[in-house]
mmCIF file of C-alpha atoms and ligand atoms in Angstrom:
data_model
loop_
_atom_site.group_PDB
_atom_site.id
_atom_site.type_symbol
_atom_site.label_atom_id
_atom_site.label_comp_id
_atom_site.label_asym_id
_atom_site.label_seq_id
_atom_site.Cartn_x
_atom_site.Cartn_y
_atom_site.Cartn_z
ATOM 1 C CA MET A 178 104.137 65.671 120.852
ATOM 2 C CA PHE A 179 100.378 65.470 120.154
ATOM 3 C CA GLN A 180 98.758 64.507 123.469
ATOM 4 C CA VAL A 181 96.118 61.806 123.962
ATOM 5 C CA GLN A 182 94.070 61.921 127.163
ATOM 6 C CA PHE A 183 91.653 59.093 127.965
ATOM 7 C CA ILE A 184 88.583 59.933 130.029
ATOM 8 C CA THR A 185 87.176 57.005 131.979
ATOM 9 C CA HIS A 186 83.651 55.883 131.262
ATOM 10 C CA PHE A 187 81.638 52.675 131.373
ATOM 11 C CA THR A 188 79.683 50.292 129.145
ATOM 12 C CA ASP A 189 77.537 47.216 129.865
ATOM 13 C CA THR A 190 80.728 45.182 130.193
ATOM 14 C CA ILE A 191 83.470 47.680 131.101
ATOM 15 C CA GLY A 192 83.687 49.544 134.408
ATOM 16 C CA TYR A 193 85.579 52.753 135.174
ATOM 17 C CA ALA A 194 88.797 51.124 136.408
ATOM 18 C CA GLU A 195 88.757 48.608 133.540
ATOM 19 C CA SER A 196 88.332 51.440 131.051
ATOM 20 C CA ALA A 197 91.497 53.039 132.437
ATOM 21 C CA ARG A 198 93.405 49.738 132.210
ATOM 22 C CA ILE A 199 92.342 49.350 128.580
ATOM 23 C CA ALA A 200 93.624 52.830 127.725
ATOM 24 C CA LEU A 201 96.929 52.224 129.532
ATOM 25 C CA GLU A 202 97.465 48.852 127.850
ATOM 26 C CA GLY A 203 96.734 50.589 124.546
ATOM 27 C CA GLY A 204 99.549 53.058 125.158
ATOM 28 C CA CYS A 205 97.730 56.081 126.576
ATOM 29 C CA ARG A 206 99.801 57.850 129.228
ATOM 30 C CA TRP A 207 97.281 60.431 130.474
ATOM 31 C CA ILE A 208 94.185 59.165 132.295
ATOM 32 C CA GLN A 209 91.392 61.336 133.633
ATOM 33 C CA LEU A 210 89.106 59.611 136.145
ATOM 34 C CA ARG A 211 85.643 60.973 135.463
ATOM 35 C CA MET A 212 82.776 59.444 137.468
ATOM 36 C CA LYS A 213 79.933 61.945 137.280
ATOM 37 C CA ASP A 214 77.232 60.169 139.263
ATOM 38 C CA ALA A 215 79.377 58.658 142.000
ATOM 39 C CA SER A 216 79.861 59.616 145.647
ATOM 40 C CA ASP A 217 83.231 60.910 146.849
ATOM 41 C CA GLU A 218 83.743 57.582 148.619
ATOM 42 C CA GLU A 219 83.084 55.598 145.429
ATOM 43 C CA VAL A 220 85.394 57.854 143.450
ATOM 44 C CA GLU A 221 88.151 57.574 146.052
ATOM 45 C CA THR A 222 88.015 53.775 145.943
ATOM 46 C CA VAL A 223 88.342 53.694 142.147
ATOM 47 C CA ALA A 224 90.827 56.570 142.140
ATOM 48 C CA ARG A 225 93.253 54.628 144.321
ATOM 49 C CA GLN A 226 93.067 51.677 141.908
ATOM 50 C CA VAL A 227 93.519 53.834 138.806
ATOM 51 C CA GLN A 228 96.291 55.892 140.403
ATOM 52 C CA ALA A 229 98.223 52.649 141.124
ATOM 53 C CA MET A 230 97.744 51.523 137.516
ATOM 54 C CA CYS A 231 98.941 54.891 136.212
ATOM 55 C CA HIS A 232 102.017 54.655 138.446
ATOM 56 C CA ASP A 233 102.799 51.185 137.071
ATOM 57 C CA PHE A 234 102.468 52.450 133.469
ATOM 58 C CA GLY A 235 104.248 55.767 134.066
ATOM 59 C CA ALA A 236 101.101 57.682 133.150
ATOM 60 C CA TYR A 237 99.678 61.002 134.335
ATOM 61 C CA PHE A 238 96.631 60.603 136.583
ATOM 62 C CA VAL A 239 94.163 63.467 136.853
ATOM 63 C CA LEU A 240 90.686 63.665 138.371
ATOM 64 C CA ASP A 241 87.603 65.353 136.969
ATOM 65 C CA ASP A 242 86.045 67.956 139.285
ATOM 66 C CA ARG A 243 87.161 66.757 142.723
ATOM 67 C CA VAL A 244 89.871 69.124 143.885
ATOM 68 C CA GLU A 245 90.004 68.008 147.526
ATOM 69 C CA LEU A 246 90.505 64.382 146.482
ATOM 70 C CA VAL A 247 93.298 65.415 144.098
ATOM 71 C CA LYS A 248 95.164 66.930 147.048
ATOM 72 C CA ARG A 249 94.452 64.026 149.393
ATOM 73 C CA LEU A 250 95.638 61.422 146.885
ATOM 74 C CA HIS A 251 98.340 63.646 145.438
ATOM 75 C CA ALA A 252 97.049 62.935 141.948
ATOM 76 C CA ASP A 253 98.833 64.783 139.148
ATOM 77 C CA GLY A 254 96.008 67.214 138.644
ATOM 78 C CA VAL A 255 92.373 68.087 138.110
ATOM 79 C CA HIS A 256 90.065 69.131 135.291
ATOM 80 C CA LEU A 257 87.552 71.885 136.047
ATOM 81 C CA GLY A 258 84.542 73.088 134.107
ATOM 82 C CA LYS A 259 82.324 76.143 134.449
ATOM 83 C CA LEU A 260 80.220 74.493 137.169
ATOM 84 C CA ASP A 261 83.244 73.396 139.223
ATOM 85 C CA MET A 262 85.619 75.186 141.562
ATOM 86 C CA PRO A 263 87.138 78.182 139.730
ATOM 87 C CA VAL A 264 90.644 77.513 138.423
ATOM 88 C CA ASP A 265 92.251 80.341 140.425
ATOM 89 C CA GLU A 266 90.631 79.034 143.632
ATOM 90 C CA ALA A 267 91.852 75.511 142.840
ATOM 91 C CA ARG A 268 95.363 76.882 142.210
ATOM 92 C CA ALA A 269 95.337 78.667 145.572
ATOM 93 C CA TYR A 270 94.232 75.405 147.249
ATOM 94 C CA LEU A 271 96.519 73.008 145.367
ATOM 95 C CA GLY A 272 99.577 75.112 144.697
ATOM 96 C CA PRO A 273 101.864 75.190 141.658
ATOM 97 C CA GLU A 274 102.852 71.527 141.442
ATOM 98 C CA PHE A 275 99.451 70.240 140.321
ATOM 99 C CA ILE A 276 98.174 70.245 136.721
ATOM 100 C CA ILE A 277 94.922 72.231 136.440
ATOM 101 C CA GLY A 278 92.932 71.936 133.244
ATOM 102 C CA GLY A 279 89.858 73.967 132.357
ATOM 103 C CA THR A 280 86.974 73.578 129.922
ATOM 104 C CA ALA A 281 86.407 76.070 127.126
ATOM 105 C CA ASN A 282 83.756 76.387 124.426
ATOM 106 C CA THR A 283 84.367 80.040 123.452
ATOM 107 C CA PHE A 284 87.311 82.403 123.173
ATOM 108 C CA ASP A 285 86.034 84.252 126.253
ATOM 109 C CA ASP A 286 86.335 80.941 128.127
ATOM 110 C CA ILE A 287 89.903 80.571 126.872
ATOM 111 C CA GLN A 288 90.838 84.121 127.930
ATOM 112 C CA ARG A 289 89.278 83.581 131.370
ATOM 113 C CA LEU A 290 91.166 80.307 131.859
ATOM 114 C CA HIS A 291 94.411 81.887 130.699
ATOM 115 C CA ARG A 292 93.999 84.735 133.197
ATOM 116 C CA ALA A 293 93.112 82.248 135.960
ATOM 117 C CA GLY A 294 96.304 80.246 135.463
ATOM 118 C CA ALA A 295 95.078 77.011 133.871
ATOM 119 C CA ASP A 296 97.846 74.707 132.601
ATOM 120 C CA TYR A 297 95.836 73.418 129.654
ATOM 121 C CA ILE A 298 92.418 73.720 128.057
ATOM 122 C CA GLY A 299 89.938 71.003 127.136
ATOM 123 C CA CYS A 300 87.970 72.566 124.310
ATOM 124 C CA GLY A 301 84.766 71.129 122.919
ATOM 125 C CA PRO A 302 82.585 69.511 122.078
ATOM 126 C CA PHE A 303 84.061 68.698 118.653
ATOM 127 C CA ARG A 304 80.799 66.970 117.740
ATOM 128 C CA TYR A 305 77.763 65.376 119.418
ATOM 129 C CA THR A 306 78.484 62.784 122.098
ATOM 130 C CA THR A 307 76.419 60.858 124.626
ATOM 131 C CA THR A 308 79.297 60.625 127.114
ATOM 132 C CA LYS A 309 78.568 64.053 128.511
ATOM 133 C CA LYS A 310 75.119 65.489 129.212
ATOM 134 C CA ASN A 311 74.186 69.154 128.645
ATOM 135 C CA LEU A 312 76.683 69.702 125.845
ATOM 136 C CA ALA A 313 77.841 73.214 124.972
ATOM 137 C CA PRO A 314 77.413 74.270 121.291
ATOM 138 C CA ILE A 315 79.213 71.949 118.883
ATOM 139 C CA LEU A 316 82.476 73.445 117.590
ATOM 140 C CA GLY A 317 83.513 71.256 114.665
ATOM 141 C CA LEU A 318 86.805 71.697 112.827
ATOM 142 C CA GLU A 319 85.975 75.280 111.844
ATOM 143 C CA GLY A 320 85.303 76.128 115.467
ATOM 144 C CA TYR A 321 88.763 74.920 116.444
ATOM 145 C CA ARG A 322 90.383 76.809 113.576
ATOM 146 C CA ARG A 323 88.632 80.031 114.655
ATOM 147 C CA LEU A 324 89.591 79.624 118.352
ATOM 148 C CA LEU A 325 93.207 78.726 117.566
ATOM 149 C CA SER A 326 93.461 81.763 115.305
ATOM 150 C CA GLN A 327 92.107 83.993 118.091
ATOM 151 C CA MET A 328 94.598 82.460 120.547
ATOM 152 C CA GLU A 329 97.465 83.191 118.168
ATOM 153 C CA GLU A 330 96.233 86.748 117.588
ATOM 154 C CA HIS A 331 96.142 87.351 121.359
ATOM 155 C CA GLU A 332 99.419 85.465 121.994
ATOM 156 C CA ILE A 333 97.778 82.882 124.266
ATOM 157 C CA ASN A 334 100.023 79.807 124.100
ATOM 158 C CA LEU A 335 98.197 77.410 126.450
ATOM 159 C CA PRO A 336 98.106 73.768 125.376
ATOM 160 C CA ILE A 337 94.604 73.022 124.038
ATOM 161 C CA VAL A 338 93.071 69.594 123.493
ATOM 162 C CA GLY A 339 89.928 68.811 121.548
ATOM 163 C CA ILE A 340 87.181 66.699 123.099
ATOM 164 C CA GLY A 341 83.752 65.355 122.293
ATOM 165 C CA GLY A 342 82.869 62.474 119.992
ATOM 166 C CA ILE A 343 86.439 62.009 118.730
ATOM 167 C CA GLY A 344 87.418 58.811 116.933
ATOM 168 C CA ALA A 345 90.199 57.456 114.731
ATOM 169 C CA ASP A 346 88.653 58.990 111.593
ATOM 170 C CA ASN A 347 88.951 62.503 113.054
ATOM 171 C CA ILE A 348 92.604 62.449 114.129
ATOM 172 C CA ALA A 349 94.236 63.761 110.968
ATOM 173 C CA ASP A 350 91.750 66.640 110.581
ATOM 174 C CA LEU A 351 91.994 67.587 114.257
ATOM 175 C CA LYS A 352 95.789 67.566 114.149
ATOM 176 C CA ALA A 353 95.692 69.769 111.058
ATOM 177 C CA THR A 354 93.738 72.453 112.947
ATOM 178 C CA GLY A 355 96.753 73.011 115.223
ATOM 179 C CA LEU A 356 95.286 71.475 118.403
ATOM 180 C CA ASN A 357 97.936 70.181 120.835
ATOM 181 C CA GLY A 358 96.057 66.979 121.573
ATOM 182 C CA ILE A 359 92.747 65.219 122.073
ATOM 183 C CA ALA A 360 90.722 63.738 124.922
ATOM 184 C CA LEU A 361 88.363 60.870 124.231
ATOM 185 C CA SER A 362 86.434 57.966 125.683
ATOM 186 C CA GLY A 363 83.534 56.375 123.826
ATOM 187 C CA SER A 364 85.209 55.584 120.518
ATOM 188 C CA ILE A 365 87.675 53.406 122.425
ATOM 189 C CA LEU A 366 85.141 51.628 124.641
ATOM 190 C CA ARG A 367 82.683 50.958 121.791
ATOM 191 C CA ALA A 368 85.378 49.316 119.625
ATOM 192 C CA SER A 369 85.311 45.534 119.132
ATOM 193 C CA ASP A 370 88.872 45.449 120.533
ATOM 194 C CA PRO A 371 89.266 48.575 122.737
ATOM 195 C CA VAL A 372 92.976 48.038 123.496
ATOM 196 C CA GLU A 373 93.767 47.715 119.773
ATOM 197 C CA GLU A 374 91.638 50.803 119.034
ATOM 198 C CA MET A 375 93.633 52.786 121.607
ATOM 199 C CA LYS A 376 96.873 51.583 119.982
ATOM 200 C CA ARG A 377 95.526 52.600 116.544
ATOM 201 C CA ILE A 378 94.591 56.083 117.762
ATOM 202 C CA ILE A 379 97.959 56.585 119.469
ATOM 203 C CA GLU A 380 99.703 55.566 116.229
ATOM 204 C CA LEU A 381 97.529 57.935 114.178
ATOM 205 C CA THR A 382 98.373 60.839 116.486
ATOM 206 C CA GLN A 383 102.109 60.260 116.055
ATOM 207 C CA LYS A 384 102.002 60.370 112.232
HETATM 208 C C1 LIG B 425 90.005 67.277 128.895
HETATM 209 C C2 LIG B 425 88.616 67.625 129.319
HETATM 210 N N1 LIG B 425 87.950 68.629 128.676
HETATM 211 C C3 LIG B 425 86.692 68.951 129.066
HETATM 212 C C4 LIG B 425 86.085 68.268 130.092
HETATM 213 C C5 LIG B 425 84.695 68.656 130.534
HETATM 214 O O1 LIG B 425 84.759 69.064 131.867
HETATM 215 P P1 LIG B 425 83.457 69.772 132.493
HETATM 216 O O2 LIG B 425 83.055 70.898 131.633
HETATM 217 O O3 LIG B 425 83.744 70.067 133.912
HETATM 218 O O4 LIG B 425 82.349 68.664 132.399
HETATM 219 P P2 LIG B 425 82.356 67.272 133.166
HETATM 220 O O5 LIG B 425 83.458 66.441 132.536
HETATM 221 O O6 LIG B 425 82.653 67.580 134.612
HETATM 222 O O7 LIG B 425 80.994 66.710 132.910
HETATM 223 C C6 LIG B 425 86.798 67.253 130.746
HETATM 224 N N2 LIG B 425 86.234 66.575 131.777
HETATM 225 N N3 LIG B 425 88.049 66.937 130.347
HETATM 226 C C1 TZP B 426 82.727 66.612 125.814
HETATM 227 C C2 TZP B 426 83.097 65.929 127.065
HETATM 228 N N1 TZP B 426 83.312 66.606 128.209
HETATM 229 C C3 TZP B 426 83.593 65.831 129.229
HETATM 230 S S1 TZP B 426 83.632 64.172 128.803
HETATM 231 C C4 TZP B 426 83.226 64.567 127.194
HETATM 232 C C5 TZP B 426 83.023 63.546 126.187
HETATM 233 C C6 TZP B 426 84.288 62.781 125.902
HETATM 234 O O1 TZP B 426 83.903 61.488 125.656
HETATM 235 P P1 TZP B 426 83.654 60.937 124.168
HETATM 236 O O2 TZP B 426 84.994 60.844 123.522
HETATM 237 O O3 TZP B 426 82.999 59.608 124.403
HETATM 238 O O4 TZP B 426 82.728 61.910 123.461
HETATM 239 MG MG1 MG B 427 83.511 69.091 135.607
#
């Protein structure tokens, strides 16, 4: 099944926890709590709220970056980038029962994550986005096709989700590249009816 992961963000009217509720009500069953400029205490407060919501909806709950909090809350997992705790170190700390995702922009990144024992890869950015600062080089559809071909050639079968500026209009093309899923945020929160937009995107991914 083509996976859809929602990454929490905020707008003038929507806070982090509300953004997660919107995604859950719209049918998303994989929430990543990402609060880049918050203290551990602030994140823990929101994480407990979002974790309870995910439990009620039967959704996976993962945290961006904060490995110690994942263990303390017994979240389902963590997502780690190049500036975060290395995946193999996080695996040694968390153990086998946690989901550990890693960020890739190049095939070298993918090979490194595969060797380190990541459970899935978040690969991007697909295109320009304001949700994340300091973007890696934009990949586009051709970038995904090239990376997926290299993965097949090297028999790397890790689940890989696209991320970065993804909206409803991109779903069919992204699915056609062979990606296993997508992760997104802004296109949902900027919609006039964010819950309906989440429902629309979920429906498009199941076609
Ligand atoms: C699913 C997914 N893919 C990539 C990222 C980016 O993580 P990272 O490179 O650590 O950057 P920050 O999100 O920490 O700014 C992600 N969070 N989720
Ligand atoms: C590329 C990237 N990496 C971490 S969050 C993010 C952006 C995802 O958000 P959006 O779907 O709003 O671009
Ligand atoms: Mg990170």
